[in-house]
mmCIF file of C-alpha atoms in Angstrom:
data_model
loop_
_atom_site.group_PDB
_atom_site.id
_atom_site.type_symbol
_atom_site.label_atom_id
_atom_site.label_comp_id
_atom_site.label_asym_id
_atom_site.label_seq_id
_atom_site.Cartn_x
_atom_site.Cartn_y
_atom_site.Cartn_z
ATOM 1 C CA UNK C 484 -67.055 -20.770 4.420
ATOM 2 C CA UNK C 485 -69.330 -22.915 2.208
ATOM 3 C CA UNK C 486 -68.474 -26.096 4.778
ATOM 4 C CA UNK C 487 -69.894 -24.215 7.389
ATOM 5 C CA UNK C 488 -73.224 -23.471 6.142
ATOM 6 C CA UNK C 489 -73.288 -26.880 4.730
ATOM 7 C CA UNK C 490 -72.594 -28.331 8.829
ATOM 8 C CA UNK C 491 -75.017 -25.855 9.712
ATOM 9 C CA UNK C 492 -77.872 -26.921 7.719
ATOM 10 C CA UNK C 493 -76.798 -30.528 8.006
ATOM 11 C CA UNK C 494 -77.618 -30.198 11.650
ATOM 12 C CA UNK C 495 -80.721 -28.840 11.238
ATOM 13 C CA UNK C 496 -81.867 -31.170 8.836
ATOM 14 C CA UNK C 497 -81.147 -33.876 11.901
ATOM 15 C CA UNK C 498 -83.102 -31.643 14.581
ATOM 16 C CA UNK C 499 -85.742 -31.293 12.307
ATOM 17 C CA UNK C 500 -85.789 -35.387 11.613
ATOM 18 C CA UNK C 501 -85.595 -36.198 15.102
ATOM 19 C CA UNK C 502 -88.422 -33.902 15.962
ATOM 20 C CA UNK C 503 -90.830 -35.478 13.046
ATOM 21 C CA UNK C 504 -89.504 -38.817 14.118
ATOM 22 C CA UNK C 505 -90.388 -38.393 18.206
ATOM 23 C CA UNK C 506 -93.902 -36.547 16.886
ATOM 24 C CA UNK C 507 -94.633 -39.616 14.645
ATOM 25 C CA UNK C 508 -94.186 -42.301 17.884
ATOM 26 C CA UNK C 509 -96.302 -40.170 20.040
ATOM 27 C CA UNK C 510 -98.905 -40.174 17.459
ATOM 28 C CA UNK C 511 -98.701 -43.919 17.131
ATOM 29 C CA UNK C 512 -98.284 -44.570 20.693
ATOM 30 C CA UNK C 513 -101.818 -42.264 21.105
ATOM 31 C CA UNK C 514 -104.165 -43.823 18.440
ATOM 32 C CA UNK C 515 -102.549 -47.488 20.173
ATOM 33 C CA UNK C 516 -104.131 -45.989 23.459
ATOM 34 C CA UNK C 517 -107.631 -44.669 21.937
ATOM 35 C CA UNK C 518 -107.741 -48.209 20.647
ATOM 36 C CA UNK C 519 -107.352 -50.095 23.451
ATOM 37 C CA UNK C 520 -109.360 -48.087 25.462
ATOM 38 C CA UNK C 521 -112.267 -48.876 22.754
ATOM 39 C CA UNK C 522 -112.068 -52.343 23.286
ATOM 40 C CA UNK C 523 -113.623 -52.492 26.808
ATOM 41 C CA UNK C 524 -116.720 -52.026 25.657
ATOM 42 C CA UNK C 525 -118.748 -55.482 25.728
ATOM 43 C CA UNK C 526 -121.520 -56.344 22.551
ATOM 44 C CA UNK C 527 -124.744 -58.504 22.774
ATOM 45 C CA UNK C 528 -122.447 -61.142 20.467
ATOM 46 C CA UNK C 529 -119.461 -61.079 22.592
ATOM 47 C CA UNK C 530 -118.232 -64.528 23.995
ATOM 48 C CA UNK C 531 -119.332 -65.625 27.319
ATOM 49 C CA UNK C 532 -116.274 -65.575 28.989
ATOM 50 C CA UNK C 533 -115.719 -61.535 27.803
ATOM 51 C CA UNK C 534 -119.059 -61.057 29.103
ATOM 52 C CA UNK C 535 -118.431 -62.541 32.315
ATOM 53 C CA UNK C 536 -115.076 -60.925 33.024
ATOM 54 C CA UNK C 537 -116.906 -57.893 32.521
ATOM 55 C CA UNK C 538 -119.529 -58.108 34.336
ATOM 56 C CA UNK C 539 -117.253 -59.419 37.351
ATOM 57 C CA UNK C 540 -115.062 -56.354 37.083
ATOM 58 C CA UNK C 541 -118.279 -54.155 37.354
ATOM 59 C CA UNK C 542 -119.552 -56.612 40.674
ATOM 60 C CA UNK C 543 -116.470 -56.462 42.003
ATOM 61 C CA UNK C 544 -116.205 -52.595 41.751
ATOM 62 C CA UNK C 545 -119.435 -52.131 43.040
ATOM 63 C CA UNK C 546 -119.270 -54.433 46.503
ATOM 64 C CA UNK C 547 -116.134 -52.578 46.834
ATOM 65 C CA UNK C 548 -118.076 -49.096 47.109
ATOM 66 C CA UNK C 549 -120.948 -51.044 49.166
ATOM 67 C CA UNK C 550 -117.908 -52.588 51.923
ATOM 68 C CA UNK C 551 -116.476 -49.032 51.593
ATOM 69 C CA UNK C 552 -120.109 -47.600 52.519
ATOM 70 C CA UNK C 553 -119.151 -45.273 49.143
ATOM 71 C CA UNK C 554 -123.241 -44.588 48.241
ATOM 72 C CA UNK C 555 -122.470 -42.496 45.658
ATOM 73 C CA UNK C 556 -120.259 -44.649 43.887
ATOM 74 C CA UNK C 557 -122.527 -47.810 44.262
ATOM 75 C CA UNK C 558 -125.042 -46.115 43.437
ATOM 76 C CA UNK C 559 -123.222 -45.141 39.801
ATOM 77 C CA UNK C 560 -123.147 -48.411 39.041
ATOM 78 C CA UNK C 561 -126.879 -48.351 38.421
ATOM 79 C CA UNK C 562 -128.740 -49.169 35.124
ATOM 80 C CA UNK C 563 -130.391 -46.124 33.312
ATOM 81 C CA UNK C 564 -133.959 -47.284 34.048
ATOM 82 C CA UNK C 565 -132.957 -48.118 37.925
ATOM 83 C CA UNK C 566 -131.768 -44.772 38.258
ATOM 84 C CA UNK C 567 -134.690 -42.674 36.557
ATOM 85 C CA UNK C 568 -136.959 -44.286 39.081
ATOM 86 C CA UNK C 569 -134.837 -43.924 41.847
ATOM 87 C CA UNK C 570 -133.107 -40.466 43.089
ATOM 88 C CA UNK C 571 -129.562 -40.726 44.620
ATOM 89 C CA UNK C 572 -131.571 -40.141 48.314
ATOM 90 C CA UNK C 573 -134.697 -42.865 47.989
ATOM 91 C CA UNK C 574 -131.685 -45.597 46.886
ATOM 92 C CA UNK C 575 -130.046 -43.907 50.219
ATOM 93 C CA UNK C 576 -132.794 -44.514 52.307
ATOM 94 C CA UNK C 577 -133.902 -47.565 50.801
ATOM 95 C CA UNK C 578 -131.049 -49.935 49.921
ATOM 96 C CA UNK C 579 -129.113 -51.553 52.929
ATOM 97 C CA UNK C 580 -125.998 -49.680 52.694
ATOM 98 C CA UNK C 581 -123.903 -50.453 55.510
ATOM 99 C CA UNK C 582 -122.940 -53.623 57.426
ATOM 100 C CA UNK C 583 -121.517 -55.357 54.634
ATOM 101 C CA UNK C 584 -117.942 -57.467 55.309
ATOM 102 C CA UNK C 585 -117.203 -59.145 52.503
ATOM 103 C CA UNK C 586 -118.599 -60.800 49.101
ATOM 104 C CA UNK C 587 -117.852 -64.071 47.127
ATOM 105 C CA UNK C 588 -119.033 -64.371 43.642
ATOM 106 C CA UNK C 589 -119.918 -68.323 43.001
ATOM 107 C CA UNK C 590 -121.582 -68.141 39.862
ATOM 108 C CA UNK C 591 -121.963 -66.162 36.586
ATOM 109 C CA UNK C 592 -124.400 -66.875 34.103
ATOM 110 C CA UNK C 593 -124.408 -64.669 30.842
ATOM 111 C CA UNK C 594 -127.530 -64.373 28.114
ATOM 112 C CA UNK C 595 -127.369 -61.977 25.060
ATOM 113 C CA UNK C 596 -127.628 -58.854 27.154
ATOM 114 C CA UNK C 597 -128.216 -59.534 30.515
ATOM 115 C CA UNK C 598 -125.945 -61.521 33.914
ATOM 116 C CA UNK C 599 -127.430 -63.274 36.554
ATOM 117 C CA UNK C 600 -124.364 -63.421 39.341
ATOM 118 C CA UNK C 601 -125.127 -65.306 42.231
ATOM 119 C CA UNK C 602 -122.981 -64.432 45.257
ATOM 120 C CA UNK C 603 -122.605 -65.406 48.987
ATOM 121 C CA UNK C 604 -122.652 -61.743 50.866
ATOM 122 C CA UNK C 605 -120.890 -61.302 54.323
ATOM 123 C CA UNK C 606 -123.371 -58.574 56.947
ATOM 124 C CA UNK C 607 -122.297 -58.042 60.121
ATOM 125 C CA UNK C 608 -124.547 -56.876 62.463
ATOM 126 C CA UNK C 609 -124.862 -55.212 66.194
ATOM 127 C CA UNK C 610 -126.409 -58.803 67.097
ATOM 128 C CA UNK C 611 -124.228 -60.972 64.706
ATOM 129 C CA UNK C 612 -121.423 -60.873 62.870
ATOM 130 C CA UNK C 613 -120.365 -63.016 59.858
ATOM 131 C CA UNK C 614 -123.795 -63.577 58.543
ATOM 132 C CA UNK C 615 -124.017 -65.042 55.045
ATOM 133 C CA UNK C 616 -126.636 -64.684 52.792
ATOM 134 C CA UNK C 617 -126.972 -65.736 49.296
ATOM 135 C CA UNK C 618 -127.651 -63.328 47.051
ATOM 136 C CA UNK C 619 -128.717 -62.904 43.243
ATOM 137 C CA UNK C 620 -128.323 -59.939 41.127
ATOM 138 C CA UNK C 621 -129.020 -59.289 37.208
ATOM 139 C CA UNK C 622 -127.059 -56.991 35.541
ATOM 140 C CA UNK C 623 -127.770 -55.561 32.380
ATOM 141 C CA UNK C 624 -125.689 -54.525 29.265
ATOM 142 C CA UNK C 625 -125.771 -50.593 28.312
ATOM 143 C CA UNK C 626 -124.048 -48.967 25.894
ATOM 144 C CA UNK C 627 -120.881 -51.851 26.224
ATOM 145 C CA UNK C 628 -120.700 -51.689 30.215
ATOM 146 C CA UNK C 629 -123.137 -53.534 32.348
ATOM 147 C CA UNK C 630 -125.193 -52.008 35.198
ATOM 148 C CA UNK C 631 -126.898 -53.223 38.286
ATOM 149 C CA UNK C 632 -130.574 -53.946 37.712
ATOM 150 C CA UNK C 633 -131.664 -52.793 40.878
ATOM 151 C CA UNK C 634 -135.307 -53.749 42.146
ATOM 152 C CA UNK C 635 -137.271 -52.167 44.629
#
């Protein structure tokens, strides 16, 4: 009768290790994740070439939203002071929203906290299509992410 309580408990002991065992990976797999997700934020003193992936990313997102004709979601890509002086409507009825084919980035020029990209931008329009223009735009670093400086 003893060897039975003995099994029983045995057992337990096992369920009991297994459970601590699958809680302590998931713990470890989640402060891994927190981690990581902490390091895409970008510093004044961060290398060039961090700054300018980043910065691309954020370009990239945001002539995505413009092609898309996603105003909302361009416009979130805003720096602080751009967007206190400009309301979600005056950048809608201001900022050329729509016409836009296609982007190329040719050149990415980082300082301490600010990005100059210079860029070739696609606009079709009801007259012509496939008309290039070169275009400049600063982006500045807030709180780790940069925004679009946005000029009126």
């Amino acid at each position: 009768m003893s060897t039975g309580f003995l099994s029983e408990r045995s057992e337990l002991s096992r369920k009991n290790v297994a459970n601590w065992r699958q809680l302590t990976v998931a713990a470890i797999f989640g402060v891994t994740l927190a981690a990581c997700a902490g390091l895409g934020t970008v510093t004044k003193d961060a290398p060039d070439d961090v700054k300018k992936a980043a910065v691309t990313k954020q370009v990239e997102a945001r002539w995505k939203a413009m092609i898309d004709g996603d105003v909302p979601k361009s416009y979130s890509y805003l720096s602080a002071g751009s967007k206190a002086t400009t309301s979600l409507d005056r950048y809608r009825a201001k900022a050329r929203l729509t016409g836009f084919r296609a982007y190329r980035i040719e050149k990415v020029v980082c300082e301490p906290e600010i990005c100059k990209v210079s860029m070739v931008v696609t606009l079709d329009t009801k007259k012509m299509k496939g008309i290039p223009m070169p275009e400049t735009e600063t982006w500045i670093l807030e709180d780790g992410e940069y925004r679009y400086f946005w000029p009126l």
